[in-house]
Short mmCIF file of N, CA and C in Angstrom, two decimals:
data_model
loop_
_atom_site.label_atom_id
_atom_site.label_comp_id
_atom_site.label_asym_id
_atom_site.label_seq_id
_atom_site.Cartn_x
_atom_site.Cartn_y
_atom_site.Cartn_z
N MET A 16 0.83 -1.17 0.00
CA MET A 16 0.00 0.00 0.00
C MET A 16 0.88 1.24 0.00
N SER A 17 0.74 1.98 -1.01
CA SER A 17 1.55 3.19 -1.09
C SER A 17 0.63 4.40 -0.99
N LYS A 18 1.02 5.29 -0.15
CA LYS A 18 0.26 6.52 0.01
C LYS A 18 1.02 7.63 -0.69
N SER A 19 0.29 8.45 -1.35
CA SER A 19 0.95 9.56 -2.02
C SER A 19 0.90 10.79 -1.12
N PHE A 20 2.03 11.40 -0.96
CA PHE A 20 2.13 12.60 -0.16
C PHE A 20 2.46 13.76 -1.08
N ARG A 21 1.86 14.87 -0.78
CA ARG A 21 2.14 16.05 -1.57
C ARG A 21 3.44 16.67 -1.07
N GLU A 22 4.32 16.92 -1.98
CA GLU A 22 5.59 17.55 -1.64
C GLU A 22 5.36 19.04 -1.39
N GLU A 23 5.84 19.51 -0.27
CA GLU A 23 5.71 20.94 0.03
C GLU A 23 7.02 21.62 -0.30
N ASP A 24 6.90 22.82 -0.82
CA ASP A 24 8.09 23.60 -1.12
C ASP A 24 8.73 24.05 0.18
N PRO A 25 10.05 24.09 0.22
CA PRO A 25 10.70 24.60 1.43
C PRO A 25 10.39 26.09 1.59
N PRO A 26 10.36 26.57 2.82
CA PRO A 26 10.03 27.98 3.03
C PRO A 26 11.07 28.88 2.37
N LYS A 27 10.59 30.00 1.85
CA LYS A 27 11.49 30.94 1.18
C LYS A 27 12.33 31.73 2.18
N HIS A 28 11.77 31.97 3.35
CA HIS A 28 12.47 32.75 4.37
C HIS A 28 12.48 31.96 5.67
N SER A 29 13.55 32.12 6.43
CA SER A 29 13.61 31.46 7.73
C SER A 29 12.74 32.22 8.73
N ASP A 30 12.53 31.62 9.88
CA ASP A 30 11.71 32.26 10.91
C ASP A 30 12.27 33.62 11.29
N TYR A 31 13.57 33.69 11.47
CA TYR A 31 14.18 34.94 11.91
C TYR A 31 14.11 36.02 10.84
N GLN A 32 14.24 35.65 9.57
CA GLN A 32 14.12 36.65 8.51
C GLN A 32 12.72 37.25 8.49
N ILE A 33 11.72 36.42 8.72
CA ILE A 33 10.35 36.92 8.73
C ILE A 33 10.14 37.88 9.90
N VAL A 34 10.67 37.53 11.07
CA VAL A 34 10.54 38.41 12.23
C VAL A 34 11.28 39.72 11.99
N VAL A 35 12.44 39.67 11.34
CA VAL A 35 13.19 40.89 11.02
C VAL A 35 12.35 41.78 10.12
N PHE A 36 11.76 41.22 9.08
CA PHE A 36 10.92 42.02 8.19
C PHE A 36 9.73 42.62 8.95
N TYR A 37 9.17 41.84 9.85
CA TYR A 37 8.03 42.29 10.64
C TYR A 37 8.45 43.47 11.53
N LEU A 38 9.59 43.34 12.20
CA LEU A 38 10.05 44.41 13.09
C LEU A 38 10.45 45.65 12.31
N LEU A 39 11.08 45.47 11.16
CA LEU A 39 11.42 46.63 10.34
C LEU A 39 10.16 47.33 9.85
N GLY A 40 9.15 46.55 9.52
CA GLY A 40 7.88 47.16 9.13
C GLY A 40 7.28 47.98 10.25
N PHE A 41 7.32 47.46 11.48
CA PHE A 41 6.83 48.22 12.62
C PHE A 41 7.67 49.47 12.85
N SER A 42 8.97 49.37 12.61
CA SER A 42 9.84 50.52 12.78
C SER A 42 9.46 51.63 11.82
N ILE A 43 9.25 51.29 10.57
CA ILE A 43 8.84 52.28 9.57
C ILE A 43 7.46 52.83 9.90
N PHE A 44 6.54 51.94 10.29
CA PHE A 44 5.19 52.35 10.66
C PHE A 44 5.23 53.31 11.85
N SER A 45 6.09 53.06 12.83
CA SER A 45 6.21 53.93 13.99
C SER A 45 6.76 55.29 13.62
N LEU A 46 7.72 55.31 12.69
CA LEU A 46 8.24 56.59 12.23
C LEU A 46 7.15 57.41 11.54
N LEU A 47 6.31 56.74 10.78
CA LEU A 47 5.21 57.45 10.12
C LEU A 47 4.24 58.03 11.14
N LEU A 48 4.10 57.39 12.27
CA LEU A 48 3.21 57.88 13.32
C LEU A 48 3.95 58.79 14.31
N SER A 49 5.18 59.16 13.99
CA SER A 49 6.00 60.05 14.82
C SER A 49 6.29 59.49 16.19
N SER A 50 6.43 58.21 16.29
CA SER A 50 6.80 57.58 17.55
C SER A 50 8.25 57.13 17.44
N LEU A 51 9.14 58.03 17.71
CA LEU A 51 10.57 57.78 17.50
C LEU A 51 11.11 56.69 18.42
N VAL A 52 10.67 56.66 19.67
CA VAL A 52 11.18 55.67 20.62
C VAL A 52 10.82 54.26 20.17
N THR A 53 9.57 54.07 19.78
CA THR A 53 9.15 52.74 19.31
C THR A 53 9.90 52.35 18.06
N ALA A 54 10.10 53.30 17.16
CA ALA A 54 10.81 53.00 15.92
C ALA A 54 12.25 52.57 16.21
N VAL A 55 12.90 53.24 17.15
CA VAL A 55 14.28 52.89 17.49
C VAL A 55 14.34 51.50 18.14
N VAL A 56 13.42 51.22 19.05
CA VAL A 56 13.41 49.91 19.71
C VAL A 56 13.18 48.80 18.70
N GLU A 57 12.22 48.98 17.81
CA GLU A 57 11.95 47.95 16.80
C GLU A 57 13.14 47.80 15.86
N GLY A 58 13.77 48.90 15.50
CA GLY A 58 14.95 48.83 14.64
C GLY A 58 16.10 48.10 15.30
N ILE A 59 16.32 48.34 16.58
CA ILE A 59 17.39 47.65 17.31
C ILE A 59 17.09 46.15 17.39
N CYS A 60 15.84 45.81 17.68
CA CYS A 60 15.48 44.39 17.74
C CYS A 60 15.69 43.71 16.39
N ALA A 61 15.30 44.39 15.32
CA ALA A 61 15.50 43.82 13.98
C ALA A 61 16.99 43.66 13.68
N TYR A 62 17.80 44.64 14.08
CA TYR A 62 19.24 44.56 13.83
C TYR A 62 19.86 43.39 14.60
N LEU A 63 19.45 43.22 15.85
CA LEU A 63 19.99 42.11 16.64
C LEU A 63 19.66 40.76 16.02
N LEU A 64 18.43 40.63 15.53
CA LEU A 64 18.06 39.38 14.87
C LEU A 64 18.83 39.19 13.58
N TRP A 65 18.98 40.27 12.82
CA TRP A 65 19.64 40.18 11.52
C TRP A 65 21.10 39.77 11.67
N THR A 66 21.76 40.30 12.69
CA THR A 66 23.18 39.99 12.89
C THR A 66 23.40 38.65 13.58
N GLY A 67 22.33 38.02 14.01
CA GLY A 67 22.46 36.69 14.61
C GLY A 67 22.88 36.71 16.06
N ASN A 68 22.56 37.77 16.77
CA ASN A 68 22.86 37.85 18.19
C ASN A 68 22.13 36.72 18.93
N LYS A 69 22.86 36.03 19.79
CA LYS A 69 22.26 34.86 20.45
C LYS A 69 21.20 35.25 21.48
N TYR A 70 21.17 36.50 21.89
CA TYR A 70 20.17 36.95 22.85
C TYR A 70 19.01 37.69 22.18
N ALA A 71 19.00 37.78 20.87
CA ALA A 71 17.99 38.57 20.17
C ALA A 71 16.58 38.06 20.42
N ARG A 72 16.40 36.76 20.36
CA ARG A 72 15.07 36.18 20.57
C ARG A 72 14.57 36.50 21.98
N THR A 73 15.44 36.37 22.96
CA THR A 73 15.06 36.67 24.34
C THR A 73 14.73 38.15 24.51
N ILE A 74 15.53 39.02 23.90
CA ILE A 74 15.29 40.46 24.01
C ILE A 74 13.94 40.83 23.40
N ILE A 75 13.63 40.25 22.24
CA ILE A 75 12.37 40.58 21.58
C ILE A 75 11.18 40.05 22.39
N LEU A 76 11.31 38.86 22.94
CA LEU A 76 10.23 38.34 23.77
C LEU A 76 10.04 39.20 25.03
N LEU A 77 11.15 39.63 25.64
CA LEU A 77 11.04 40.50 26.81
C LEU A 77 10.39 41.82 26.45
N ARG A 78 10.72 42.36 25.27
CA ARG A 78 10.11 43.61 24.82
C ARG A 78 8.60 43.44 24.62
N ALA A 79 8.22 42.32 24.03
CA ALA A 79 6.80 42.07 23.81
C ALA A 79 6.06 41.92 25.14
N TYR A 80 6.65 41.17 26.07
CA TYR A 80 6.02 41.01 27.38
C TYR A 80 6.00 42.33 28.15
N ALA A 81 7.05 43.13 28.03
CA ALA A 81 7.08 44.43 28.71
C ALA A 81 5.99 45.34 28.15
N THR A 82 5.79 45.32 26.84
CA THR A 82 4.71 46.11 26.25
C THR A 82 3.36 45.65 26.76
N LEU A 83 3.21 44.35 26.86
CA LEU A 83 1.96 43.78 27.36
C LEU A 83 1.69 44.25 28.79
N ILE A 84 2.70 44.16 29.64
CA ILE A 84 2.56 44.56 31.04
C ILE A 84 2.35 46.06 31.16
N PHE A 85 3.10 46.85 30.39
CA PHE A 85 2.97 48.31 30.44
C PHE A 85 1.57 48.74 30.00
N ALA A 86 1.04 48.11 28.96
CA ALA A 86 -0.29 48.48 28.47
C ALA A 86 -1.35 48.23 29.53
N TRP A 87 -1.30 47.06 30.17
CA TRP A 87 -2.29 46.77 31.21
C TRP A 87 -2.08 47.64 32.45
N PHE A 88 -0.82 47.93 32.79
CA PHE A 88 -0.53 48.78 33.94
C PHE A 88 -1.08 50.18 33.71
N ALA A 89 -0.88 50.71 32.49
CA ALA A 89 -1.41 52.03 32.17
C ALA A 89 -2.93 52.05 32.23
N TYR A 90 -3.55 50.97 31.80
CA TYR A 90 -5.01 50.91 31.83
C TYR A 90 -5.54 50.88 33.26
N PHE A 91 -4.87 50.12 34.14
CA PHE A 91 -5.34 50.04 35.52
C PHE A 91 -5.08 51.34 36.29
N LEU A 92 -4.03 52.08 35.94
CA LEU A 92 -3.75 53.34 36.62
C LEU A 92 -4.68 54.46 36.18
N ALA A 93 -4.98 54.50 34.89
CA ALA A 93 -5.80 55.60 34.37
C ALA A 93 -6.78 55.10 33.33
N PRO A 94 -7.82 54.38 33.75
CA PRO A 94 -8.76 53.84 32.76
C PRO A 94 -9.55 54.92 32.03
N GLU A 95 -9.68 56.12 32.64
CA GLU A 95 -10.41 57.18 31.96
C GLU A 95 -9.58 57.82 30.85
N ILE A 96 -8.27 57.73 30.95
CA ILE A 96 -7.39 58.29 29.91
C ILE A 96 -7.06 57.23 28.87
N VAL A 97 -6.64 56.07 29.33
CA VAL A 97 -6.30 54.98 28.43
C VAL A 97 -7.49 54.04 28.39
N GLY A 98 -8.23 54.08 27.31
CA GLY A 98 -9.43 53.27 27.21
C GLY A 98 -9.13 51.82 26.90
N SER A 99 -10.13 50.99 27.11
CA SER A 99 -9.94 49.55 26.87
C SER A 99 -9.74 49.27 25.39
N ARG A 100 -10.32 50.08 24.52
CA ARG A 100 -10.14 49.89 23.08
C ARG A 100 -8.67 50.09 22.69
N GLU A 101 -8.02 51.09 23.29
CA GLU A 101 -6.61 51.33 23.00
C GLU A 101 -5.74 50.19 23.51
N ILE A 102 -6.09 49.64 24.68
CA ILE A 102 -5.31 48.53 25.23
C ILE A 102 -5.42 47.31 24.35
N VAL A 103 -6.63 46.98 23.94
CA VAL A 103 -6.81 45.83 23.05
C VAL A 103 -6.04 46.05 21.75
N GLY A 104 -6.11 47.27 21.22
CA GLY A 104 -5.39 47.58 19.99
C GLY A 104 -3.90 47.46 20.14
N ALA A 105 -3.36 47.98 21.26
CA ALA A 105 -1.92 47.91 21.48
C ALA A 105 -1.45 46.47 21.62
N ILE A 106 -2.22 45.67 22.33
CA ILE A 106 -1.83 44.27 22.52
C ILE A 106 -1.86 43.52 21.20
N LEU A 107 -2.94 43.72 20.45
CA LEU A 107 -3.04 43.02 19.17
C LEU A 107 -1.99 43.50 18.18
N LEU A 108 -1.75 44.81 18.17
CA LEU A 108 -0.85 45.38 17.17
C LEU A 108 0.60 45.08 17.47
N PHE A 109 1.02 45.24 18.72
CA PHE A 109 2.44 45.15 19.03
C PHE A 109 2.87 43.84 19.66
N CYS A 110 2.00 43.19 20.41
CA CYS A 110 2.45 42.03 21.19
C CYS A 110 2.10 40.70 20.57
N ALA A 111 0.83 40.51 20.27
CA ALA A 111 0.37 39.19 19.86
C ALA A 111 1.11 38.63 18.64
N PRO A 112 1.30 39.40 17.57
CA PRO A 112 2.01 38.82 16.43
C PRO A 112 3.45 38.42 16.74
N ILE A 113 4.15 39.24 17.53
CA ILE A 113 5.55 38.92 17.83
C ILE A 113 5.62 37.68 18.72
N LEU A 114 4.72 37.57 19.68
CA LEU A 114 4.71 36.37 20.52
C LEU A 114 4.36 35.15 19.69
N LEU A 115 3.47 35.33 18.73
CA LEU A 115 3.10 34.23 17.84
C LEU A 115 4.28 33.84 16.96
N LEU A 116 5.03 34.85 16.52
CA LEU A 116 6.17 34.59 15.64
C LEU A 116 7.27 33.82 16.36
N LEU A 117 7.56 34.21 17.58
CA LEU A 117 8.73 33.68 18.26
C LEU A 117 8.45 32.47 19.15
N HIS A 118 7.20 32.18 19.41
CA HIS A 118 6.87 30.98 20.19
C HIS A 118 6.46 29.88 19.24
N GLY A 119 7.41 29.25 18.64
CA GLY A 119 7.10 28.13 17.75
C GLY A 119 7.42 28.46 16.31
N GLU A 120 7.09 27.54 15.47
CA GLU A 120 7.43 27.70 14.06
C GLU A 120 6.52 28.73 13.42
N TYR A 121 7.10 29.58 12.61
CA TYR A 121 6.32 30.59 11.91
C TYR A 121 6.25 30.30 10.43
N ASN A 122 6.83 29.19 10.00
CA ASN A 122 6.74 28.84 8.59
C ASN A 122 5.35 28.32 8.25
N ASN A 123 4.53 28.12 9.25
CA ASN A 123 3.16 27.69 9.04
C ASN A 123 2.37 28.86 8.47
N LEU A 124 1.78 28.68 7.30
CA LEU A 124 1.05 29.77 6.63
C LEU A 124 -0.13 30.24 7.46
N ARG A 125 -0.77 29.33 8.16
CA ARG A 125 -1.92 29.71 8.98
C ARG A 125 -1.49 30.67 10.10
N LYS A 126 -0.34 30.40 10.72
CA LYS A 126 0.14 31.29 11.77
C LYS A 126 0.51 32.66 11.21
N ARG A 127 1.06 32.70 10.01
CA ARG A 127 1.36 33.99 9.39
C ARG A 127 0.08 34.79 9.17
N ARG A 128 -0.94 34.12 8.68
CA ARG A 128 -2.21 34.81 8.43
C ARG A 128 -2.83 35.31 9.73
N ILE A 129 -2.72 34.51 10.78
CA ILE A 129 -3.25 34.94 12.08
C ILE A 129 -2.51 36.18 12.57
N ALA A 130 -1.18 36.20 12.43
CA ALA A 130 -0.39 37.35 12.87
C ALA A 130 -0.76 38.60 12.11
N VAL A 131 -0.93 38.48 10.80
CA VAL A 131 -1.31 39.64 9.99
C VAL A 131 -2.71 40.12 10.37
N LEU A 132 -3.63 39.19 10.57
CA LEU A 132 -4.99 39.55 10.95
C LEU A 132 -5.02 40.24 12.31
N LEU A 133 -4.26 39.74 13.27
CA LEU A 133 -4.19 40.38 14.58
C LEU A 133 -3.62 41.79 14.47
N SER A 134 -2.63 41.98 13.62
CA SER A 134 -2.04 43.30 13.43
C SER A 134 -3.06 44.28 12.85
N ILE A 135 -3.81 43.82 11.86
CA ILE A 135 -4.80 44.69 11.22
C ILE A 135 -5.91 45.06 12.21
N ILE A 136 -6.40 44.07 12.95
CA ILE A 136 -7.43 44.35 13.96
C ILE A 136 -6.88 45.31 15.01
N GLY A 137 -5.65 45.08 15.45
CA GLY A 137 -5.03 45.96 16.44
C GLY A 137 -4.86 47.37 15.94
N PHE A 138 -4.51 47.53 14.67
CA PHE A 138 -4.34 48.87 14.10
C PHE A 138 -5.66 49.63 14.15
N PHE A 139 -6.74 48.98 13.77
CA PHE A 139 -8.02 49.68 13.76
C PHE A 139 -8.54 49.95 15.16
N CYS A 140 -8.24 49.10 16.11
CA CYS A 140 -8.64 49.36 17.50
C CYS A 140 -7.79 50.47 18.11
N PHE A 141 -6.51 50.49 17.77
CA PHE A 141 -5.57 51.43 18.37
C PHE A 141 -5.74 52.84 17.84
N ASN A 142 -6.12 52.97 16.59
CA ASN A 142 -6.22 54.27 15.95
C ASN A 142 -7.62 54.85 16.19
N LYS A 143 -7.71 55.84 17.06
CA LYS A 143 -9.00 56.43 17.42
C LYS A 143 -9.65 57.14 16.24
N ARG A 144 -8.85 57.77 15.40
CA ARG A 144 -9.43 58.53 14.29
C ARG A 144 -10.21 57.63 13.35
N ILE A 145 -9.68 56.46 13.07
CA ILE A 145 -10.39 55.54 12.19
C ILE A 145 -11.63 55.00 12.89
N TRP A 146 -11.49 54.70 14.19
CA TRP A 146 -12.60 54.11 14.94
C TRP A 146 -13.76 55.11 15.05
N ASN A 147 -13.45 56.40 15.26
CA ASN A 147 -14.48 57.40 15.50
C ASN A 147 -15.04 58.02 14.22
N ARG A 148 -14.66 57.57 13.08
CA ARG A 148 -15.16 58.13 11.82
C ARG A 148 -16.64 57.90 11.63
N ARG A 149 -17.16 56.86 12.20
CA ARG A 149 -18.57 56.54 11.98
C ARG A 149 -19.49 57.61 12.54
N GLY A 150 -19.02 58.40 13.50
CA GLY A 150 -19.84 59.45 14.08
C GLY A 150 -19.89 60.71 13.23
N GLN A 151 -19.07 60.82 12.20
CA GLN A 151 -19.04 62.04 11.39
C GLN A 151 -19.99 61.97 10.24
#
């Protein structure tokens, strides 16, 4: 009994190359939004991954977890200033895709689509101007 298996093409990019492109994209996106600090942090993380620093993965995971903790801390300190919509947007936009990328294989196409979808949902939640357009 012979079973036929479909041959899959090898991935075009490694996991780390994909994360580098993702972080560089966030860096450029942050510069467009005039957030210089975020752009510099994302650029440094991308550079560390690109050069093959052995601590790059740990640094990026710590950055993602720190963003997660900072977002919730800001919400609990000032819920009237930092709304829940902004927190959900920040988590989806900045944290969830990176944690998804670095916790396990990212060559899975389904995981890539989930990361992109989370980023898009996070962008629309995070950006108040787009969210509040329906009232105009």
